[in-house]
Each structure stands twice: as structure tokens, then as C-alpha cells.
Coordinates of C-alpha atoms and ligand atoms in Angstrom, one line a residue:
M1 CA 84.6 111.3 122.0
N2 CA 86.6 113.8 120.0
T3 CA 88.8 112.0 117.5
P4 CA 90.9 114.3 115.3
W5 CA 94.2 113.3 116.9
K6 CA 93.7 109.9 115.4
L7 CA 93.6 111.5 112.0
F8 CA 96.9 113.1 112.6
A9 CA 98.3 109.9 114.0
L10 CA 97.2 108.2 110.8
A11 CA 98.8 110.9 108.7
G12 CA 102.1 110.2 110.5
I13 CA 101.8 106.4 110.1
A14 CA 101.0 106.8 106.4
S15 CA 104.1 109.0 106.0
A16 CA 106.3 106.4 107.8
A17 CA 104.8 103.7 105.6
I18 CA 105.8 105.5 102.4
A19 CA 109.3 106.0 103.9
I20 CA 109.8 102.3 104.5
G21 CA 108.2 101.2 101.3
V22 CA 110.2 103.6 99.1
A23 CA 113.4 102.7 101.0
E24 CA 112.8 99.0 100.4
L25 CA 112.4 99.6 96.7
V26 CA 115.6 101.7 96.4
A27 CA 117.5 99.2 98.6
A28 CA 116.7 96.5 96.0
F29 CA 119.0 98.3 93.7
V30 CA 121.6 99.6 96.1
G31 CA 122.3 96.3 97.9
P32 CA 120.9 93.7 100.2
S33 CA 121.8 95.3 103.6
S34 CA 121.1 98.9 102.7
S35 CA 117.4 98.6 103.6
P36 CA 116.9 100.7 106.8
L37 CA 114.6 98.0 108.1
T38 CA 117.1 95.2 107.6
A39 CA 120.0 97.4 108.8
V40 CA 118.2 98.6 112.0
A41 CA 117.2 95.0 112.8
G42 CA 120.8 93.9 112.2
A43 CA 122.1 96.7 114.4
V44 CA 119.7 95.6 117.2
V45 CA 120.8 92.0 116.9
D46 CA 124.5 93.2 117.1
R47 CA 123.7 95.0 120.4
V48 CA 121.4 92.5 122.1
P49 CA 123.2 90.4 124.7
R50 CA 124.1 86.9 123.5
S51 CA 121.7 85.2 126.0
L52 CA 118.8 87.2 124.8
E53 CA 119.7 86.5 121.2
Q54 CA 119.8 82.8 121.9
F55 CA 116.5 83.0 123.7
G56 CA 115.1 84.6 120.6
V57 CA 116.4 81.9 118.3
Q58 CA 115.3 79.1 120.6
T59 CA 111.8 80.5 121.0
F60 CA 111.0 81.7 117.6
G61 CA 113.4 79.6 115.4
S62 CA 113.9 81.1 112.0
W63 CA 111.0 83.5 112.7
D64 CA 113.2 85.5 114.9
K65 CA 114.4 87.9 112.2
P66 CA 110.9 88.5 110.6
L67 CA 109.6 89.0 114.2
L68 CA 112.3 91.5 114.9
T69 CA 111.4 93.3 111.7
V70 CA 107.8 93.5 112.8
V71 CA 108.9 94.9 116.2
V72 CA 110.9 97.6 114.4
I73 CA 107.9 98.4 112.2
L74 CA 105.7 98.7 115.3
V75 CA 108.2 101.0 117.0
V76 CA 108.4 103.2 113.9
A77 CA 104.6 103.2 113.6
G78 CA 104.3 104.4 117.2
A79 CA 106.8 107.1 116.7
A80 CA 105.2 108.0 113.4
A81 CA 101.8 108.3 115.1
L82 CA 103.3 110.7 117.6
A83 CA 105.0 112.6 114.8
G84 CA 101.7 113.1 113.1
V85 CA 100.0 114.3 116.3
L86 CA 103.0 116.7 116.9
A87 CA 102.7 117.9 113.2
R88 CA 99.3 119.2 114.0
R89 CA 100.9 121.8 116.2
H90 CA 103.7 122.6 113.7
I91 CA 104.8 120.6 110.6
G92 CA 108.4 121.1 111.8
F93 CA 107.9 118.7 114.7
G94 CA 106.7 116.0 112.3
L95 CA 109.6 116.6 109.9
G96 CA 112.0 116.6 112.9
V97 CA 110.9 113.1 114.0
I98 CA 111.3 111.9 110.4
A99 CA 114.8 113.4 110.3
V100 CA 115.8 111.6 113.5
F101 CA 114.6 108.3 112.2
A102 CA 116.4 109.0 108.9
V103 CA 119.7 109.5 110.8
V104 CA 119.2 106.3 112.8
G105 CA 118.4 104.3 109.6
A106 CA 121.3 105.8 107.7
L107 CA 123.8 105.1 110.5
A108 CA 122.6 101.5 110.8
A109 CA 122.9 101.1 107.1
I110 CA 126.5 102.3 106.9
E111 CA 127.4 100.2 109.9
R112 CA 126.5 97.0 108.0
P113 CA 129.6 94.9 107.2
D114 CA 129.3 95.1 103.4
S115 CA 128.1 98.7 103.1
T116 CA 129.5 101.7 101.4
S117 CA 128.4 105.3 101.9
Y118 CA 125.9 104.6 99.2
A119 CA 124.0 102.5 101.7
V120 CA 122.5 105.7 103.1
I121 CA 120.6 106.3 99.9
P122 CA 117.5 104.1 100.5
T123 CA 117.0 105.7 103.9
L124 CA 117.4 109.2 102.6
V125 CA 115.1 108.7 99.6
G126 CA 112.6 107.1 101.9
A127 CA 112.8 110.0 104.4
G128 CA 112.4 112.4 101.6
A129 CA 109.3 110.7 100.4
A130 CA 107.9 110.8 103.9
M131 CA 108.6 114.5 104.3
L132 CA 106.9 115.2 101.0
A133 CA 103.9 113.1 102.0
L134 CA 103.5 114.5 105.6
S135 CA 102.4 118.0 104.9
P136 CA 99.5 117.2 102.5
L137 CA 98.4 114.5 104.8
V138 CA 98.5 116.8 107.8
R139 CA 96.7 119.5 105.9
R140 CA 93.9 117.1 104.9
A141 CA 93.7 115.8 108.4
A142 CA 93.3 119.4 109.6
E143 CA 90.6 120.1 107.1
A144 CA 88.8 116.9 108.0
S145 CA 88.9 117.7 111.7
T146 CA 87.7 121.3 111.4
A147 CA 85.0 120.6 108.8
P148 CA 81.6 121.3 110.4
D149 CA 80.3 117.8 109.6
S150 CA 83.0 116.3 111.7
R151 CA 82.1 118.1 114.9
R152 CA 79.9 115.6 116.5
S153 CA 77.2 116.2 119.0
A154 CA 77.1 113.9 122.0
G155 CA 73.5 113.1 121.4
P156 CA 72.3 109.5 121.4
A157 CA 71.4 109.7 117.8
D158 CA 75.1 109.8 117.0
V159 CA 76.1 106.5 118.7
G160 CA 77.6 104.3 116.0
G161 CA 78.7 107.3 114.1
A162 CA 76.0 106.8 111.4
A163 CA 73.6 109.6 112.0
G164 CA 74.1 112.7 109.9
S165 CA 77.3 111.5 108.3
A166 CA 77.9 110.9 104.7
P167 CA 77.6 107.3 103.3
G168 CA 81.0 105.6 103.3
A169 CA 82.4 107.4 106.3
A170 CA 79.9 105.5 108.4
D171 CA 82.2 102.4 107.9
T172 CA 84.8 104.1 110.0
P173 CA 83.2 104.6 113.3
W174 CA 86.7 104.5 115.0
L175 CA 87.5 107.7 113.3
G176 CA 84.3 109.3 114.1
G177 CA 81.7 110.8 111.7
G178 CA 82.1 111.4 108.0
G179 CA 82.0 114.2 105.6
A180 CA 83.7 114.9 102.3
S181 CA 86.9 116.3 103.8
R182 CA 87.3 113.3 106.1
R183 CA 86.8 111.0 103.1
T184 CA 89.4 112.9 101.1
F185 CA 91.8 112.5 104.0
L186 CA 91.1 108.8 104.4
L187 CA 91.5 108.3 100.6
L188 CA 94.9 110.1 100.7
A189 CA 96.1 108.3 103.8
G190 CA 94.9 104.9 102.5
G191 CA 96.4 105.6 99.0
T192 CA 99.7 106.5 100.5
A193 CA 99.8 103.4 102.7
G194 CA 98.7 101.3 99.7
A195 CA 101.5 102.7 97.6
A196 CA 103.9 102.0 100.4
V197 CA 102.9 98.4 100.6
V198 CA 103.2 98.0 96.8
A199 CA 106.7 99.7 96.7
G200 CA 107.9 97.7 99.7
G201 CA 106.6 94.4 98.4
A202 CA 108.1 95.1 94.9
G203 CA 111.4 96.0 96.6
R204 CA 111.6 92.8 98.5
L205 CA 110.7 90.6 95.5
L206 CA 113.1 92.5 93.3
A207 CA 115.9 92.1 95.9
R208 CA 115.3 88.4 96.1
W209 CA 115.2 88.1 92.3
R210 CA 118.3 90.2 91.7
G211 CA 120.3 89.0 94.6
V212 CA 122.7 86.0 94.7
S213 CA 122.9 85.6 98.5
E214 CA 121.0 82.3 98.4
Q215 CA 123.3 80.9 95.7
R216 CA 126.3 82.0 97.7
A217 CA 125.0 80.4 100.9
A218 CA 124.6 77.1 99.1
I219 CA 128.2 76.9 98.0
R220 CA 130.6 74.3 99.6
L221 CA 134.1 75.2 98.7
P222 CA 136.5 72.2 98.1
A223 CA 139.5 71.7 100.3
P224 CA 142.7 73.2 98.9
A225 CA 145.2 71.0 97.1
S226 CA 147.8 73.3 98.5
P227 CA 146.8 74.6 102.0
A228 CA 148.2 77.8 103.4
P229 CA 151.5 77.3 105.2
P230 CA 151.0 77.5 108.9
V231 CA 151.3 80.9 110.4
P232 CA 154.4 80.9 112.6
A233 CA 153.6 81.0 116.3
G234 CA 155.2 84.3 117.0
A235 CA 153.6 86.2 114.1
K236 CA 150.6 87.4 116.0
L237 CA 151.4 89.7 118.9
D238 CA 149.3 89.9 122.0
V239 CA 149.1 93.7 122.2
A240 CA 145.9 95.5 123.0
G241 CA 145.0 97.8 120.1
I242 CA 147.1 96.3 117.4
T243 CA 145.5 95.3 114.1
P244 CA 144.7 91.6 114.2
W245 CA 147.0 89.6 111.9
T246 CA 144.1 88.2 110.0
T247 CA 141.4 90.8 109.0
P248 CA 137.9 89.3 109.5
N249 CA 135.8 89.6 106.4
V250 CA 133.4 92.0 108.1
D251 CA 136.3 94.4 108.9
F252 CA 138.1 94.1 105.6
Y253 CA 138.3 97.5 103.8
R254 CA 136.2 97.9 100.8
V255 CA 137.1 100.0 97.8
D256 CA 135.4 100.0 94.4
T257 CA 133.4 102.1 92.0
A258 CA 130.2 100.0 92.3
F259 CA 127.2 102.1 93.1
V260 CA 125.1 99.0 93.2
L261 CA 126.8 95.7 94.3
P262 CA 127.1 93.5 91.2
Q263 CA 125.1 90.3 91.7
V264 CA 126.9 87.6 89.7
N265 CA 125.2 84.3 89.6
P266 CA 127.7 81.4 90.1
D267 CA 125.2 79.0 88.3
T268 CA 125.5 81.0 85.0
Y269 CA 129.0 82.3 85.6
R270 CA 131.5 82.3 82.7
L271 CA 135.1 83.6 82.7
R272 CA 136.5 84.2 79.3
I273 CA 140.3 84.3 78.8
H274 CA 141.1 85.7 75.4
G275 CA 142.9 88.4 73.4
R276 CA 146.6 87.9 72.4
V277 CA 146.5 84.1 73.1
R278 CA 147.1 81.0 71.1
R279 CA 143.8 79.5 72.3
E280 CA 140.9 81.1 74.1
L281 CA 139.4 79.5 77.2
T282 CA 136.0 79.8 78.9
L283 CA 135.5 78.5 82.4
T284 CA 132.4 78.1 84.5
Y285 CA 132.4 78.5 88.3
D286 CA 132.3 74.7 88.7
D287 CA 135.2 74.4 86.3
L288 CA 137.2 76.6 88.6
L289 CA 136.2 74.7 91.7
G290 CA 137.2 71.5 90.0
L291 CA 140.8 72.7 89.4
P292 CA 143.5 72.2 92.1
L293 CA 143.0 75.1 94.6
V294 CA 145.7 76.9 96.5
E295 CA 145.2 78.7 99.8
R296 CA 147.4 81.6 100.8
D297 CA 147.6 84.4 103.3
I298 CA 148.1 87.6 101.3
T299 CA 147.9 91.3 102.4
L300 CA 146.0 93.5 100.0
A301 CA 146.6 97.3 99.9
C302 CA 144.8 100.2 98.2
V303 CA 146.8 102.8 96.4
S304 CA 144.5 105.4 97.9
N305 CA 145.7 104.6 101.4
E306 CA 147.1 107.6 103.2
V307 CA 150.1 107.2 105.4
G308 CA 148.7 105.6 108.6
G309 CA 145.4 104.8 106.8
D310 CA 143.4 101.5 107.1
L311 CA 142.8 100.7 103.4
T312 CA 144.8 97.5 103.8
G313 CA 143.9 94.0 105.1
N314 CA 145.3 90.5 105.4
A315 CA 143.1 87.5 104.4
R316 CA 143.4 83.8 103.6
W317 CA 142.5 83.5 100.0
L318 CA 141.5 80.3 98.2
G319 CA 141.6 80.0 94.5
V320 CA 143.1 78.8 91.2
R321 CA 146.6 79.7 90.3
L322 CA 146.5 82.3 87.5
K323 CA 149.7 80.9 86.0
D324 CA 148.1 77.5 85.4
L325 CA 145.3 79.1 83.3
L326 CA 147.7 81.5 81.4
D327 CA 149.8 78.5 80.6
R328 CA 146.8 76.8 79.0
V329 CA 145.9 79.8 76.8
E330 CA 149.5 80.5 75.9
P331 CA 149.8 84.3 75.8
D332 CA 151.7 85.9 72.9
A333 CA 155.2 87.0 73.9
D334 CA 154.3 90.7 73.5
A335 CA 151.0 90.5 75.6
D336 CA 152.5 92.4 78.5
Q337 CA 149.2 93.5 80.1
L338 CA 146.5 91.2 81.5
V339 CA 143.2 93.2 81.5
G340 CA 140.6 92.1 84.0
R341 CA 137.0 93.2 83.5
S342 CA 134.3 93.0 86.1
A343 CA 130.6 92.3 85.7
D344 CA 129.9 96.0 86.0
G345 CA 132.5 97.0 83.4
W346 CA 135.4 98.2 85.6
T347 CA 138.8 97.4 84.2
C348 CA 142.2 96.7 85.6
G349 CA 145.6 96.2 83.9
T350 CA 148.1 93.8 85.5
P351 CA 151.6 93.0 84.2
T352 CA 151.3 89.5 82.6
A353 CA 154.7 88.7 84.0
A354 CA 153.5 89.3 87.6
C355 CA 150.9 86.6 87.1
R356 CA 153.5 84.1 85.8
D357 CA 156.7 84.7 87.7
G358 CA 156.0 82.2 90.4
R359 CA 154.2 84.4 93.0
D360 CA 150.8 83.4 94.3
A361 CA 148.7 85.3 91.8
I362 CA 145.3 83.7 92.1
L363 CA 141.7 83.8 90.9
A364 CA 140.1 83.7 94.3
V365 CA 136.8 82.1 95.1
G366 CA 137.2 82.0 98.9
M367 CA 138.2 84.5 101.6
N368 CA 138.9 83.5 105.2
G369 CA 137.1 80.1 104.9
E370 CA 134.0 81.2 103.1
P371 CA 132.9 82.0 99.5
L372 CA 134.0 85.5 98.6
P373 CA 131.6 88.0 100.2
I374 CA 129.5 89.8 97.6
A375 CA 131.2 93.1 98.5
H376 CA 134.6 91.5 98.0
G377 CA 133.9 90.2 94.5
F378 CA 131.7 87.1 94.6
P379 CA 132.0 84.7 92.9
V380 CA 135.5 85.3 91.5
R381 CA 138.2 88.0 92.0
M382 CA 141.8 88.4 91.3
V383 CA 144.5 88.6 94.0
V384 CA 148.1 89.3 93.0
P385 CA 150.6 89.7 95.8
G386 CA 152.7 92.9 95.7
L387 CA 150.5 95.1 93.5
Y388 CA 148.0 97.7 94.6
G389 CA 144.4 96.7 94.2
Y390 CA 143.5 98.9 91.3
V391 CA 146.1 97.2 89.1
S392 CA 145.5 93.6 90.3
A393 CA 142.5 92.8 92.3
T394 CA 139.4 92.8 90.0
K395 CA 136.3 91.8 91.8
W396 CA 133.3 90.3 90.1
L397 CA 135.8 89.2 87.4
V398 CA 134.1 87.9 84.2
D399 CA 136.7 88.6 81.5
L400 CA 140.5 88.3 81.2
E401 CA 142.1 89.7 78.0
L402 CA 145.7 89.4 77.1
S403 CA 146.7 92.8 75.8
R404 CA 149.5 95.3 75.8
F405 CA 150.2 98.4 78.0
G406 CA 150.6 100.4 74.8
D407 CA 147.2 99.3 73.5
F408 CA 144.9 99.8 76.5
D409 CA 144.5 102.0 79.5
A410 CA 142.5 100.5 82.4
Y411 CA 139.9 102.4 84.4
W412 CA 142.1 104.5 86.7
V413 CA 144.9 105.2 84.2
P414 CA 143.2 108.0 82.2
R415 CA 142.1 109.4 85.6
G416 CA 145.7 110.2 86.6
W417 CA 147.0 107.0 88.2
S418 CA 150.1 105.0 87.1
Q419 CA 149.8 102.1 84.7
Q420 CA 151.9 100.0 86.9
A421 CA 151.9 100.3 90.7
P422 CA 153.8 97.9 93.0
I423 CA 153.0 98.2 96.7
K424 CA 155.4 100.6 98.5
T425 CA 157.0 99.7 101.8
A426 CA 154.9 101.1 104.6
S427 CA 154.4 101.0 108.3
R428 CA 151.7 102.1 110.7
I429 CA 151.4 102.8 114.4
D430 CA 148.2 101.1 115.6
T431 CA 148.6 101.8 119.3
P432 CA 148.7 104.2 121.1
R433 CA 146.1 106.2 119.1
A434 CA 146.4 109.8 118.2
S435 CA 145.8 112.1 121.2
A436 CA 145.9 109.2 123.7
E437 CA 147.0 110.0 127.2
V438 CA 149.8 107.7 128.3
S439 CA 152.1 107.2 131.3
G440 CA 154.7 104.8 132.6
T441 CA 156.0 102.2 130.1
V442 CA 153.9 102.0 127.0
T443 CA 153.8 99.4 124.3
V444 CA 153.9 101.1 120.9
A445 CA 152.9 98.6 118.2
G446 CA 151.6 98.3 114.7
V447 CA 152.1 96.6 111.3
A448 CA 154.5 97.1 108.4
W449 CA 154.3 95.7 104.9
A450 CA 156.5 95.3 101.8
Q451 CA 154.7 92.7 99.8
R452 CA 157.1 90.5 97.7
R453 CA 160.1 91.8 99.5
G454 CA 159.3 91.4 103.2
I455 CA 160.0 93.6 106.2
T456 CA 163.4 93.2 107.9
K457 CA 163.5 96.3 110.2
V458 CA 161.1 98.6 111.9
E459 CA 162.2 101.7 113.8
V460 CA 160.5 104.2 116.1
R461 CA 161.5 107.6 117.2
V462 CA 160.2 110.1 119.6
D463 CA 160.1 113.9 118.8
S464 CA 162.5 113.4 115.9
G465 CA 165.1 111.9 118.2
A466 CA 167.3 108.9 117.3
W467 CA 165.7 105.9 115.6
Q468 CA 165.1 103.0 118.0
P469 CA 164.8 99.4 116.7
A470 CA 161.4 97.9 117.3
T471 CA 160.9 94.2 118.0
L472 CA 159.6 92.4 115.0
A473 CA 157.0 89.6 115.3
A474 CA 157.8 86.4 113.4
S475 CA 157.6 86.7 109.7
D476 CA 154.9 84.7 107.9
S477 CA 155.8 85.3 104.2
T478 CA 156.9 88.3 102.2
D479 CA 153.3 88.7 101.0
T480 CA 151.9 89.3 104.4
W481 CA 152.3 92.2 106.7
R482 CA 154.4 92.0 109.8
Q483 CA 153.6 93.1 113.3
W484 CA 156.1 95.0 115.5
S485 CA 156.2 96.5 118.9
W486 CA 158.4 98.8 120.9
R487 CA 158.5 99.5 124.6
W488 CA 158.6 103.2 125.4
D489 CA 159.5 104.5 128.9
T490 CA 157.6 107.7 128.8
T491 CA 159.4 109.1 131.9
S492 CA 162.4 109.8 129.6
A493 CA 160.2 112.0 127.5
G494 CA 158.5 113.8 130.4
P495 CA 155.0 115.1 130.7
G496 CA 153.4 116.9 127.7
N497 CA 152.8 116.3 124.0
H498 CA 155.1 114.0 122.1
A499 CA 155.3 112.8 118.5
L500 CA 155.9 109.1 117.7
E501 CA 157.0 108.2 114.3
V502 CA 157.7 104.8 112.6
R503 CA 159.6 103.7 109.5
A504 CA 160.3 100.3 108.0
T505 CA 163.1 98.8 105.9
D506 CA 162.4 96.0 103.4
A507 CA 164.5 93.0 102.6
T508 CA 166.2 94.7 99.7
G509 CA 167.7 97.1 102.3
V510 CA 165.6 100.1 101.2
T511 CA 164.1 102.2 104.0
Q512 CA 160.8 104.2 103.6
S513 CA 161.4 107.7 102.4
A514 CA 160.8 110.6 104.8
E515 CA 159.4 112.8 102.0
P516 CA 155.6 112.9 102.2
R517 CA 153.8 112.1 99.0
P518 CA 150.0 111.9 98.4
P519 CA 148.4 108.6 97.1
A520 CA 148.2 109.8 93.5
P521 CA 149.7 108.7 91.2
N522 CA 151.1 105.5 92.6
G523 CA 150.9 105.3 96.4
S524 CA 151.5 107.6 99.4
E525 CA 155.0 108.0 101.1
G526 CA 156.3 109.4 104.3
Y527 CA 156.4 108.3 108.0
H528 CA 153.3 107.7 110.0
R529 CA 153.2 110.0 113.0
V530 CA 151.0 109.8 116.1
D531 CA 150.9 112.6 118.7
V532 CA 150.2 111.5 122.2
E533 CA 150.2 113.2 125.6
V534 CA 152.4 111.9 128.4
R535 CA 150.9 112.5 131.9
Ligands
MTE1 N1 135.2 95.4 89.9 C1 136.0 96.1 90.7 N2 137.1 95.5 91.3 C2 137.9 96.3 92.0 C3 137.7 97.6 92.2 C4 136.6 98.2 91.5 O1 136.4 99.4 91.6 N3 135.8 97.4 90.8 N4 138.6 98.4 93.0 C5 139.9 97.8 93.2 C6 140.6 98.5 94.3 S1 141.1 100.1 94.0 C7 141.0 97.9 95.4 S2 142.1 98.6 96.5 C8 140.5 96.5 95.7 C9 139.9 96.5 97.0 O2 139.4 95.2 97.3 P1 138.4 95.0 98.5 O3 137.3 95.9 98.4 O4 138.0 93.5 98.5 O5 139.2 95.3 99.8 O6 139.6 96.0 94.8 C10 139.9 96.3 93.4 N5 139.0 95.6 92.6
MO2 MO1 142.4 100.7 95.6

């Protein structure tokens, strides 16, 4: 039998192995779910019908995930073998298959709940390694398959592959006869696969050793001493396409500078409160859990949110009142800035007064009923109603220093953002979506927010016509967003393109300004506009 295609298949498999191994190693640094293997397996689980998923769990128990990973590896190996064989015709075919897999892996990685765009890095570095490995492997495979000693006669003496072949190569009858060039190829392919296994194994070990997912999973949060007030019945509108009132953790926007997610171990956690204080205080994670906890619904917003953007979310936070802790350290009267520092050195400056004026400023340990997700600041973050995230919401918080605005500029201030930044009144149209085709009577709906002040009016207009009052959902608190809806009889507008706009008024009587402003330096302004087509 003529065997060279097997050499090319092996070349492909070795390249795929190095891709996966390198990606695992890089993923150990970038974050738990950025491994393309883990991400693709997760993406498969998300798409598999419930019944099949249950069958998997029932049949294989906790082995279902490792088994799925093995299946993914086998599929990749099959495709890689094919890529190797195709690469024999032209290296471009092999590189093309690698590129396709890189795109699938990268898409799966960014789709993971706690991912950022950095999550594509392990896949891309892995694919790069595979592309580098493929051409020397294919070249060696070609040399091995054209070398005279590999052309085998069909004579009986050759059965078993031993006759006339060099020592050593005789151990691989599956690949046919031997020869120096074949040995060189097998060494290269074997070495590549070996390096892949070492890199992948090291990556998995490192990820486990660095990560705090297990510590997080073991945490049982205490019940709040002060539970969240019940959300009024009419606060959540039943309108298709509107943002849910509570943002699930997996959908909650994520904004931070962390290239690699900080892994802060709750067992060794220390929070130091110091600076311009009468007495310093250092607390462990258990100290914090032992204090009376409050639970509150609070809507967070990012200053970078464009008009109509989605960098805002509403969650149920559980944590310790910041005021209680500040009362214990007794800040100096002139300590007007509370500087938060994260485990990875990011800083944030919050007006001390905002943390002591009676609002629900908290050091949060829980988010929507579970310990903070790692991406959202596990084990401890700050949440201060009414202030944009960059001046209030330090994640992976390890240090609080009482300071003065005149003495210290936090991370974003020298980069052109304001020292102080209360959240501006804003409103958004969630449905219909831009370019939607609508007809008949349409429910236009969305959310509006003005943390600390509350929303008292939302208005909608069509094609810059007269402002029409929208119907407000029940108000929860001034610190949460408020849903609204408006019935639009599209026949009055007639067929064609029409512009919907929204504006909100807060409880101080101030209406959003029409003048568009960009997010920098302290939050975007202007009306959200959605263009739709009436049919
Ligand atoms: N450690 C740290 N905390 C941070 C940031 C950061 O870059 N690093 N970004 C802040 C910004 S700009 C915002 S808007 C909020 C976002 O919180 P989220 O990612 O949980 O939605 O976190 C804040 N806390
Ligand atoms: Mo932000």
C-alpha cells in the first residue's frame, strides 16, 4: 500500500496539536474561558437541545464536559488530518483550514459570558503557531514520501515493512518503510506533538493554580440583614424586545482595563482602609461576610456609553454599607476623595461625601444572588448609586485610601476624563430596532435612568414632530432605571422611513439636553434616535 497521505495527515494533526497546546498555555494567562477548547465546548453545550444535554449529564455524569472536550479534539484532529492532506497539493489549503478553525475558536471565545475582546488572543496565538509549524512539517512529509527509500516494492520480502528499511523506521509499519528523511519527519511531527502536550498540560495546571473559580464556587453568601425592597408589580413591562428590568450576570456589560482577569483569592483577601483617617482598618473576606449585609437593586452605567448604547445594567447587589466602614475609620474632615485600588493596580476616585450621605454605597460581594462573577470584580467591588463606573465601581478592590481631590488623580483623570462624574439623565429606545420594518400599531418601548434623582417623564416624537408622553412603568427606586412604552399608530405617519426619538425628564424637573455630546469627558448627551420603515 502506498502511504504518503498518512504522513501529510500526521503533519496536519501535529500542527493542530500545537495550536491547541499553545492556546491552552496562553489561555491560562488571559482567563478561564478564553481557551478555544473550553469555549467551543461551551458554545456546543449552549446550542444543544435541553433533552440531549440532560441525556449527556445523566449518562456520563460529571464526565460529560471532559467527554465533550475529547469529541471536539477528535473533530479538530479529523479536520487537521484533512488539512494536512490538502496541504500536500498547496500549503494554502492547509493554512485556510487553520484559519477557518481560528475564526470558529475566536468567535466561541468572545461569545463566552465573561469574555472581552482579549479572549481571542489564545486562539490567534495558537493558530499562528500551527501556521508556522505546518509548512516545515509538510515539507518534511513531502521529502519523506519522495525519498527513494520510501518507494516500496510490492514484493513479499517487504511484508512487515522491515526489509531494506533503516533501523528504527521498522517500528512504524503503519507508515510504511523507513529512511532518513522519513525518520526526520517523524521526529519533527513527534516533537511538535510532544511540545503541544507539554504546553497544553502546563496551561491547564497553571490555569487551575492561578484561578479562583473553585474558591468562588465554594462560597455560601449569608442572607442580607436588610433585603432589597420588593420590586413593584408594574415595574417590569411585558413588551417584546425591551431590556429586562434585571440584567442577568451573563448579559451584564463589562468594562475594565484588565488584559488578564485578576484572580483574587478570598481565603487570603485583605482590604485595607487607610490614609487620612483617625484609625486604619484591615478586613478579611470573612470579616466582610460577618458584617450586616444590605441588598439593593442598583443600575450601573459606564461613562463611555454612547447615546442609545448598552453599557448600562441593573443588578441586585449584596454587600456591606461603605458608610459603616468609613464611620469606623473616621476620615479627616478634608479627605474629600476616597481612592479605590484594584488587585491589578487600577485606581478610582469617589467623593467621600457620596459614600456617607445616606445613599446605598456598598462594598458588594454578591450580584444577582451569587458571589460576584470574576469578571465583575470577585471577591469585592464598590457600587455607588448615581456615579459613573470609572469614579465609583472599583472591581477586585483591595485598598481604600482616604485622600483629597487636590492630591491624587485616579486612573482616567490624566487621560482626559473628569475627576467627578455623576450619571446624566438618559433614555433609550429598545424596540423597535433600527431599520425595523413596522406596520399597524407598534409598541415603542425602552428604559430611562437618572440615578439618585429618578425619572418622572419620558416623551417620544416622530420625525421631529410634537413630543408625546410615554407611559411609565412603576418606579422601583431613584437608583434603578425605569421602563416606558408608547403606542404608535404608524398609519398616521404613512409608509416610508421615519425617525423615532426619546427624551426623559428627571425628578428635579430637568429634561435631557438635545445637544449631542460625546462620552468624554463626563458622559454623552443628546436624544436617542431610531430610524424605522413603515410599510
Ligand atoms: N479594577 C477595575 N475596576 C473597574 C474598572 C477597571 O478598569 N478596573 N472599570 C470601571 C468602569 S469604567 C466601569 S463602567 C465599571 C463596569 O463594571 P462592570 O464591568 O461590572 O459592568 O467598572 C469599573 N471598575
Ligand atoms: Mo466605565
